Coordinates of C-alpha atoms in Angstrom, one line a residue:
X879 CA 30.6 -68.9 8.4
X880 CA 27.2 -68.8 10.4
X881 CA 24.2 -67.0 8.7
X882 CA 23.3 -64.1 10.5
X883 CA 19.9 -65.0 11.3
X884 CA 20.5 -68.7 12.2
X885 CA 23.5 -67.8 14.5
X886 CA 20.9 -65.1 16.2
X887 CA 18.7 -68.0 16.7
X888 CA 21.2 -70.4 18.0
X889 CA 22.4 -68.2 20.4
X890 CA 19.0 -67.1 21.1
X891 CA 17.8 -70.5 22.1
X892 CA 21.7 -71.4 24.3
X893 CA 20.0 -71.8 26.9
X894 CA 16.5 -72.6 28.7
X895 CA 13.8 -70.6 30.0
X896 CA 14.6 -70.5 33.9
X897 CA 12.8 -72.5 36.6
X898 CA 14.1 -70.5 40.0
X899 CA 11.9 -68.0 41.6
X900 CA 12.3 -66.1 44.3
X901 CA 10.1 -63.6 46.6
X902 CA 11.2 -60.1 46.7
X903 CA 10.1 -56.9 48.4
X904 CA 8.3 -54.6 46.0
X905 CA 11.0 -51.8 46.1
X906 CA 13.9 -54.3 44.9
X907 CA 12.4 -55.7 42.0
X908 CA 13.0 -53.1 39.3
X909 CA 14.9 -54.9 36.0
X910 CA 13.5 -58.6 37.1
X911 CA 11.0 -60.6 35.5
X912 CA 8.0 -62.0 36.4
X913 CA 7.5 -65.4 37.5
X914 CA 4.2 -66.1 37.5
X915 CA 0.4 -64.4 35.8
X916 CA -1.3 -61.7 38.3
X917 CA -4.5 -61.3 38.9
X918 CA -5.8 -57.7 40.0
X919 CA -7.7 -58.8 43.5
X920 CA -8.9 -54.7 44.1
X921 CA -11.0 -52.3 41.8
X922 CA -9.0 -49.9 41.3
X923 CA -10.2 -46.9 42.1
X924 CA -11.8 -49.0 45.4
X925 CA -14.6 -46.6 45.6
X926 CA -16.1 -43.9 43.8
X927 CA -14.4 -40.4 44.1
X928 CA -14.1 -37.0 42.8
X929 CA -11.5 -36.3 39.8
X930 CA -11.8 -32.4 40.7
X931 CA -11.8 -29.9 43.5
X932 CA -15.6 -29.3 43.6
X933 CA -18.8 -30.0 44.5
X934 CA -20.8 -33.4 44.2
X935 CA -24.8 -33.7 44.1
X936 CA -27.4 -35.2 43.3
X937 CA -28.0 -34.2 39.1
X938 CA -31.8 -34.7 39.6
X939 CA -31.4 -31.8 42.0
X940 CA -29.8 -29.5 39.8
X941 CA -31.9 -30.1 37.2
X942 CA -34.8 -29.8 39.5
X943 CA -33.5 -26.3 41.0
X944 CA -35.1 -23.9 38.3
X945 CA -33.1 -20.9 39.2
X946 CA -31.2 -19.5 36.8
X947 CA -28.2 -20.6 37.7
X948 CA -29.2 -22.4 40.6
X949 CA -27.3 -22.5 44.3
X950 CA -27.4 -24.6 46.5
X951 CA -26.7 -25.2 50.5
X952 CA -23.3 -26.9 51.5
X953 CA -24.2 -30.2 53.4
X954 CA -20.5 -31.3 54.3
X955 CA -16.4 -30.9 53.4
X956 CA -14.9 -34.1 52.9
X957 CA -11.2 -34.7 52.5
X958 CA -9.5 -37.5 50.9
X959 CA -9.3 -40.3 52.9
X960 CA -12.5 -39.6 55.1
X961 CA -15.9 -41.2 54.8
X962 CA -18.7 -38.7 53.9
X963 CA -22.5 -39.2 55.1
X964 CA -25.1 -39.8 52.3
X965 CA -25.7 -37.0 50.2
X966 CA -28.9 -34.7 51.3
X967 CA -31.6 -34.0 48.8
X968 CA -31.5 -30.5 47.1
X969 CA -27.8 -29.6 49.0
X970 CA -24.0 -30.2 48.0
X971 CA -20.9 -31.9 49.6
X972 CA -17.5 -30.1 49.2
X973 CA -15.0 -32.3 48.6
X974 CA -11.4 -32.2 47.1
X975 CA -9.4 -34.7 44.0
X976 CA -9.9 -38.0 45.7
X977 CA -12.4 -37.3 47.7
X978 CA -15.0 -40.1 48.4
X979 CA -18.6 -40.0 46.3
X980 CA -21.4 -39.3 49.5
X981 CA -23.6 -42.3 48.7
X982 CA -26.4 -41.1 46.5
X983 CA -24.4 -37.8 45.0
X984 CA -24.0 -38.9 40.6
X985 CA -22.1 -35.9 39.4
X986 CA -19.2 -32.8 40.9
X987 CA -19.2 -29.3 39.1
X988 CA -15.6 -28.0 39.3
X989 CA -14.7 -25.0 42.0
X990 CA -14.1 -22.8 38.8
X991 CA -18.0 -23.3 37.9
X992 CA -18.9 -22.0 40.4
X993 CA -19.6 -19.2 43.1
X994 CA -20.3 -18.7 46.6
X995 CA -23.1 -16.4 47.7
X996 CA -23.3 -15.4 51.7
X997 CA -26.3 -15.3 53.1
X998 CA -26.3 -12.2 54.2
X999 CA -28.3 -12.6 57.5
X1000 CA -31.3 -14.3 55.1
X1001 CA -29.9 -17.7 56.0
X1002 CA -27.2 -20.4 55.0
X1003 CA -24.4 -19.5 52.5
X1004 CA -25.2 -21.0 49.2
X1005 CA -23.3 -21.9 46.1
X1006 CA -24.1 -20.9 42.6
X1007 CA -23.8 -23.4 39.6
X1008 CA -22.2 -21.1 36.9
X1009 CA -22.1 -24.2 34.5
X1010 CA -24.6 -26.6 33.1
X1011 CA -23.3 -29.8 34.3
X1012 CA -23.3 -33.4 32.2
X1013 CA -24.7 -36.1 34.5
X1014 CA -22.0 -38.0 35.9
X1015 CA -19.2 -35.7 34.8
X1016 CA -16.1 -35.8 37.1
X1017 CA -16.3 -38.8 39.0
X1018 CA -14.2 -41.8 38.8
X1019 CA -16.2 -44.5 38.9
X1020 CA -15.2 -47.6 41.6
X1021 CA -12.9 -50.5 39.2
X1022 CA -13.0 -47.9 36.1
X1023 CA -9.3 -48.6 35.9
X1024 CA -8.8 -52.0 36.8
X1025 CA -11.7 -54.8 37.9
X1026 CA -11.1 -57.2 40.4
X1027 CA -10.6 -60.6 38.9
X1028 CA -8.7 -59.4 35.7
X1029 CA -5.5 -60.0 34.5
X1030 CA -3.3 -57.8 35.8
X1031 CA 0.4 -58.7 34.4
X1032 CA 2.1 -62.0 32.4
X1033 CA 4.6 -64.1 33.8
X1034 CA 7.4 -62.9 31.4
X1035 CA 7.1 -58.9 32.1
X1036 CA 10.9 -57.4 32.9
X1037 CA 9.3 -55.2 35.9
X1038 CA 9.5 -51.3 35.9
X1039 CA 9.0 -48.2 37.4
X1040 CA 5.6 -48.2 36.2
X1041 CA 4.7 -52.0 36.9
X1042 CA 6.1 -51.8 40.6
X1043 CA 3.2 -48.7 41.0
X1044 CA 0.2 -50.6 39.6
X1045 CA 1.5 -54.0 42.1
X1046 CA 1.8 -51.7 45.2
X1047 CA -1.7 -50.3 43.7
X1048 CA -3.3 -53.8 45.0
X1049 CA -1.3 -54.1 48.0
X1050 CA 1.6 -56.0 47.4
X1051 CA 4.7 -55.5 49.3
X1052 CA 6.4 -58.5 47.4
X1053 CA 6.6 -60.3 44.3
X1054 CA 7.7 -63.8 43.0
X1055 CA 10.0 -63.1 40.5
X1056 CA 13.2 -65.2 38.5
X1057 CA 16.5 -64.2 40.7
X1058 CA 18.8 -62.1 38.3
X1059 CA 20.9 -63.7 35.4
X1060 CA 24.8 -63.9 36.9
X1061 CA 26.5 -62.9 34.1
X1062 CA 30.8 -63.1 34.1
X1063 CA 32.9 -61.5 31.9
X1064 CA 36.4 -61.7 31.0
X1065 CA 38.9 -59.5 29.0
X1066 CA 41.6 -60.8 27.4
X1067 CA 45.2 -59.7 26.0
X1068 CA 48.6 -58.4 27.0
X1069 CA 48.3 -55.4 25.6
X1070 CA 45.4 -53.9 28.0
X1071 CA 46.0 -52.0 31.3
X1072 CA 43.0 -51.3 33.8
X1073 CA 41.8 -47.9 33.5
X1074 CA 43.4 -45.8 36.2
X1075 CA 46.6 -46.9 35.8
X1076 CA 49.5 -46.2 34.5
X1077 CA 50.1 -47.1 30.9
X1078 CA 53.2 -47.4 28.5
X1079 CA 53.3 -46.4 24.9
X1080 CA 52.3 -50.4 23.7
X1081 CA 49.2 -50.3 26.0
X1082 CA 45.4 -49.6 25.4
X1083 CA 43.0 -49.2 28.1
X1084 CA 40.5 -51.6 28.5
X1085 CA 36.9 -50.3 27.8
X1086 CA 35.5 -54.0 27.2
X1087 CA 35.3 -55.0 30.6
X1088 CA 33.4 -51.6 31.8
X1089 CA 31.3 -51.1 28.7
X1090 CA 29.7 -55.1 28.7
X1091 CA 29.4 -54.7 32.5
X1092 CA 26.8 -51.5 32.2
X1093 CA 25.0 -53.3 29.3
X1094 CA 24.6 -56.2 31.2
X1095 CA 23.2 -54.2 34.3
X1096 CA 21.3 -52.5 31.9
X1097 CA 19.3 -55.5 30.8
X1098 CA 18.2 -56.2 34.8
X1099 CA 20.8 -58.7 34.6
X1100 CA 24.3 -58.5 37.3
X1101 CA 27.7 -58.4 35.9
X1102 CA 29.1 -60.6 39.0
X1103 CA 32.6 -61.0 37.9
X1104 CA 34.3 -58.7 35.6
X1105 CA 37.9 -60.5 34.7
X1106 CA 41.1 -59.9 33.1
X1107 CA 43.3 -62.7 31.6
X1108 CA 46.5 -62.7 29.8
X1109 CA 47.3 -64.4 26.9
X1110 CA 48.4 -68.1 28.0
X1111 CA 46.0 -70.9 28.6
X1112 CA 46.8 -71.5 32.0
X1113 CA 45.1 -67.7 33.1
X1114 CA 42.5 -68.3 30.6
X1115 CA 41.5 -71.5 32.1
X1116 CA 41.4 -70.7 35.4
X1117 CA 39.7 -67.2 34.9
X1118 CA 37.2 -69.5 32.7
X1119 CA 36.4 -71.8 35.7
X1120 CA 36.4 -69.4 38.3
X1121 CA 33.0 -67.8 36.1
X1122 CA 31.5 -70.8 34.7
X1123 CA 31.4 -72.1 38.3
X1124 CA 29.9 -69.2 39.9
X1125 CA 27.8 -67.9 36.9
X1126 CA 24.9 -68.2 35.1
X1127 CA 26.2 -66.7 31.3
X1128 CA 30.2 -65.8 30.6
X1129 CA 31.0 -63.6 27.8
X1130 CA 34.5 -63.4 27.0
X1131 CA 36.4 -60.8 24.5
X1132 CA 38.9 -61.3 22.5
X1133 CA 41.3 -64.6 21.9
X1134 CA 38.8 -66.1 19.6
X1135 CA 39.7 -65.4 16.0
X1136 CA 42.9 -66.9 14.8
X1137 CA 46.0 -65.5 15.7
X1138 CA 48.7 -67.6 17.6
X1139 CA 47.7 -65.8 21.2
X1140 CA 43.8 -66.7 20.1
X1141 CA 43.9 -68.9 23.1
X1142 CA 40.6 -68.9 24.4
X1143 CA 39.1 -71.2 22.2
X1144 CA 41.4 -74.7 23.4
X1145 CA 41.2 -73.3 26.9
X1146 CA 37.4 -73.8 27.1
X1147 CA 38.1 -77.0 24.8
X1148 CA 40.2 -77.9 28.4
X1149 CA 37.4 -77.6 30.4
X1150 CA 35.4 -80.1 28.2
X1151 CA 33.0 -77.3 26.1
X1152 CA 31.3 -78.2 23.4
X1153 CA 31.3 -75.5 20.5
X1154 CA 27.9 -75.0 19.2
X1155 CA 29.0 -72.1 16.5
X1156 CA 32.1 -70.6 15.8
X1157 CA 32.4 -67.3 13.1
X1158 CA 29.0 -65.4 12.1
X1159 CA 28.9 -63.4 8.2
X1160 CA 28.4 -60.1 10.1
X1161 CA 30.3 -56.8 9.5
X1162 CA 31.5 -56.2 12.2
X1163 CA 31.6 -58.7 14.6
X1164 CA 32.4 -62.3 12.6
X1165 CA 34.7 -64.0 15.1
X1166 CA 31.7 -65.0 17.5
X1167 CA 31.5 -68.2 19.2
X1168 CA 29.3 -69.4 21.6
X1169 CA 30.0 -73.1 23.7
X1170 CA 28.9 -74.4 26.6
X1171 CA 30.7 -75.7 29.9
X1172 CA 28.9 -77.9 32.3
X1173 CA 25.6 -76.6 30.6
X1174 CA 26.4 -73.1 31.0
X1175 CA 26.6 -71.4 28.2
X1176 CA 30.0 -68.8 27.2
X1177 CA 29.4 -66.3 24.4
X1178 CA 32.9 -65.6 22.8
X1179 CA 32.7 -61.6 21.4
X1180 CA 35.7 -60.1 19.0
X1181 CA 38.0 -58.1 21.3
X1182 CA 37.4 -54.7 19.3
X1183 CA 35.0 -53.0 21.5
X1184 CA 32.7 -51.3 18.8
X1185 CA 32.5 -55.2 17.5
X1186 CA 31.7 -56.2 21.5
X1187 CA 29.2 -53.7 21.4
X1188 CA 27.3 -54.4 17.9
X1189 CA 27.4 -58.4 18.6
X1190 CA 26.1 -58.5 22.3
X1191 CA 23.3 -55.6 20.8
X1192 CA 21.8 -58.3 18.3
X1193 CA 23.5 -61.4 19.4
X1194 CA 23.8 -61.5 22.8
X1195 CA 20.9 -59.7 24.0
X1196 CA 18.0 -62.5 23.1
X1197 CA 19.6 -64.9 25.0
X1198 CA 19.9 -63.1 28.1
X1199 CA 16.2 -62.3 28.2
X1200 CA 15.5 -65.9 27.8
X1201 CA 17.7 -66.9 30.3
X1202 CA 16.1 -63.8 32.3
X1203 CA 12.3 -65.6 31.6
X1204 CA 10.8 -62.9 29.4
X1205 CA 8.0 -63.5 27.5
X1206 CA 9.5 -61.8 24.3
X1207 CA 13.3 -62.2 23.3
X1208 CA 13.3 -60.7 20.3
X1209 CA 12.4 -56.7 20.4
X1210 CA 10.9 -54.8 17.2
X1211 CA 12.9 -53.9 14.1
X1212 CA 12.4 -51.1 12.0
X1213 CA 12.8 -50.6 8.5
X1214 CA 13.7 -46.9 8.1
X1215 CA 15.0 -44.8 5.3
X1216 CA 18.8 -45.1 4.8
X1217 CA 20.7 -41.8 3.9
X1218 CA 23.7 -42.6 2.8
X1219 CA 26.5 -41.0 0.8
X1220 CA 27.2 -43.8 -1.5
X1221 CA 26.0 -47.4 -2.0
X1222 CA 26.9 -49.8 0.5
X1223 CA 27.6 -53.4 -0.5
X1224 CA 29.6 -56.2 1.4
X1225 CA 29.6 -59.5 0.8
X1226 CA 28.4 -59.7 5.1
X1227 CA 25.5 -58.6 6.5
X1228 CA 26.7 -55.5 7.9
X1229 CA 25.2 -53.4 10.9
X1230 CA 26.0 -49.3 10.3
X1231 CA 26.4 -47.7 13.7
X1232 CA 23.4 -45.4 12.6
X1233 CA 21.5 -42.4 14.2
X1234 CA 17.4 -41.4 13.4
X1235 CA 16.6 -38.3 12.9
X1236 CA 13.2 -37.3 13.2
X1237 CA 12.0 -34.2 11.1
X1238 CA 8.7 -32.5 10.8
X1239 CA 5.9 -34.7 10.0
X1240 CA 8.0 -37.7 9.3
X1241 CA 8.7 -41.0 11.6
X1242 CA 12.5 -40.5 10.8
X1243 CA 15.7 -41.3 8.9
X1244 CA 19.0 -43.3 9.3
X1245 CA 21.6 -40.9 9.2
X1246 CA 25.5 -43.0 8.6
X1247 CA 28.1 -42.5 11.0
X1248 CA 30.9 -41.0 8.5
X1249 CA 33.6 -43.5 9.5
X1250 CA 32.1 -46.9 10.1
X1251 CA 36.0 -48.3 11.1
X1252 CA 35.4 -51.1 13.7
X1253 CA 38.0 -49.1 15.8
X1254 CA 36.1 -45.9 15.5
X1255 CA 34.9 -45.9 19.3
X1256 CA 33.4 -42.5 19.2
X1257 CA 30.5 -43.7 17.0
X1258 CA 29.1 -45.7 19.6
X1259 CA 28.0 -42.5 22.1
X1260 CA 26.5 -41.0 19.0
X1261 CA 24.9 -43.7 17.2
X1262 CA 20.7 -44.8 18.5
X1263 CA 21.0 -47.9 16.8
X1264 CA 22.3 -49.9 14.0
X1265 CA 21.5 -50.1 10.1
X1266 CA 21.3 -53.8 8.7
X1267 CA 22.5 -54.0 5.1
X1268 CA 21.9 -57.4 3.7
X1269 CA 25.0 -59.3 2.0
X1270 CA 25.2 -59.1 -1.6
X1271 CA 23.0 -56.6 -2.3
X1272 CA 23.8 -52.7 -2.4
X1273 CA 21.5 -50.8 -0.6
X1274 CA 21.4 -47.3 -2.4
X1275 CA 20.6 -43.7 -0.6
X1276 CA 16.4 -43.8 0.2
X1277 CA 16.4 -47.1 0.4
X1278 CA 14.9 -48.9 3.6
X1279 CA 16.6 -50.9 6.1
X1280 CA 16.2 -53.1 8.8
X1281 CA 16.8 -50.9 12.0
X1282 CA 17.7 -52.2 15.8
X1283 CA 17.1 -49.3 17.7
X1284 CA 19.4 -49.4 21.3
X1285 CA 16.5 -48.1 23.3
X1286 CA 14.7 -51.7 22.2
X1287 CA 18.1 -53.9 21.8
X1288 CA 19.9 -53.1 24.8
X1289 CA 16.3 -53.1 27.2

């Protein structure tokens, strides 16, 4: 059996960095990666404007008032998105959040500091300053958030909600990205039935198919083809062709370990694959194999679904955002305090379907999933991640251990 770590690498590396781009509009590229560095070509803000509802002026005028407080004329009201005129000695410009600096005005004073004085027949309405103001206070200063000319974001960024905002920021209303990983999976075995349908007392419904599907969209990669092949090497084959011609990755489940219906491994041996790793010391998980067909590589999960789920979590995942062009493949791993009832020792590494809890003051602990069964699916909902226990040592209660949070591994 495969190491842990080298099998992560192996898999991790399966396959090359892509080389297609394509242009899409701004609005559609949530989940893809970046193709290429950005450079901002705005200031961002464009211009100098008001961060309150308020008043702008001239400080030197204020401090120049002498009257205790001071108040001062209204020159102008300016709305966001107008242009003001130049500030006036000795006067103030209303303006709003957003609101354009009038050239020449340094400094706003909130609308709660301050208040307005009619004039009473005696003249113009005025405005009192209430609050000693700090020169400069309020304003957001023109490229204070982003400078024309600097980088903006690296090739290798998996676009979100909150990149998409900074791009249309500049102006953008496209973006060259890398086109979505295809990714084809098939389910295998006799004994599953579709959910939906009817089912006899021998059957099991198959949650492989759905479950890899939404983990794979999950990623900002498309499940394209979502199969189902029974147990003979004719359907295998043919299911295997049909993906590995019109997909990027395939990740079959099930048929790999070695039972007599373990089919899948001589029907991709059929279509000329190479097998570049076959069985991994993990618990659970260990019949993985990973080969590739016409260069394409097909990542060969154990059927169980909680195994499915633990080995395309730490596995499967680095490969797909190298095939996806991200600049980091490997997310963080935390090393967290285990509470556990008794020791655990095995002589695999094995991954606890885990959950952190976070108390008072603390960064958190790994609370064990009280039946850690590879058929137990109802862990899987509950768990945020998964425990590492290293092979051949036991790992006592308070001891700490590697942790793959799903927020990270599944991203």
């Amino acid at each position: 059996m495969l190491e842990f770590d080298d099998a992560q690498q192996q898999l991790a590396h399966g396959a090359p960095a892509p080389t297609r781009t394509t242009v899409v509009p701004l609005h559609e590229a949530a989940g893809l990666v970046l193709a290429g560095d950005l450079a901002a070509t705005l200031d961002l803000p464009p211009a100098d404007n008001s961060a309150m509802d308020g008043y702008a002026l001239r400080y030197e005028d204020y401090a120049a008032a002498g009257a205790e407080p001071p108040a001062l004329p209204v020159q102008q009201i300016v709305y966001a998105g107008q242009a003001p005129a130049a500030q006036a000695p000795g006067q103030l410009t209303r303006l709003f959040t957003g609101s354009i600096m009038p050239a020449g005005a340094d400094t706003v004073i909130m609308q709660e500091d301050t208040r307005a004085i009619t004039g009473q027949g005696q003249g113009q309405d005025r405005i009192e300053i209430l609050s000693e103001p700090k020169p400069g206070q309020h304003v957001r200063r023109r490229g204070e958030d982003v400078a024309a000319g600097q980088p903006l974001l690296a090739a290798g960024t998996r676009l979100d909600a909150a990149h998409i905002a900074l791009l249309a920021s500049q102006g953008l209303a496209e973006v060259n990205v890398h086109p979505a990983v295809r990714v084809g999976i098939l389910t295998t075995g006799d004994e599953l039935v579709a959910p939906g349908t009817p089912r006899t007392g021998h059957q099991i419904y198959n949650s492989n198919g759905v479950m890899l599907a939404a983990l794979v969209n999950g990623m900002g990669a498309r499940a394209t083809h979502v199969l189902h092949a029974r147990d003979d090497e004719a359907s295998l084959k043919a299911a295997l062709q049909t993906l590995t011609d019109e997909c990027d990755l395939v990740l079959s489940v099930g048929g790999v370990s070695v039972g007599d219906k373990d089919l899948v491994k001589p029907a991709l041996e059929s279509l000329g694959a190479t097998l570049a790793l076959w069985k991994v010391r993990m618990k659970p998980g260990k019949p993985v194999a990973m080969a590739h067909v016409a260069g394409k590589p097909v990542v060969c999960l154990p059927g169980n679904p909680v195994s499915a789920y633990a080995v395309f979590t730490v596995l499967v995942t680095p490969l797909l955002r190298r095939m996806q062009g991200r600049s980091e493949i490997f997310p963080q791993v935390s090393y967290l305090t285990l509470r556990t009832p008794k020791p655990r020792h095995d002589a695999r590494e094995e991954f606890l379907r885990v959950q952190r809890v976070v108390n008072a003051g603390s960064v958190g602990e790994l609370q064990v999933f009280d039946r850690q069964s590879s058929g137990v699916m109802s862990s899987l909902p509950w768990a945020t991640g998964l425990a590492r226990i290293p092979a051949g040592v036991p790992v006592y209660d308070g001891e700490k251990v590697a942790y793959y949070d799903f927020r990270h591994w599944q991203a």
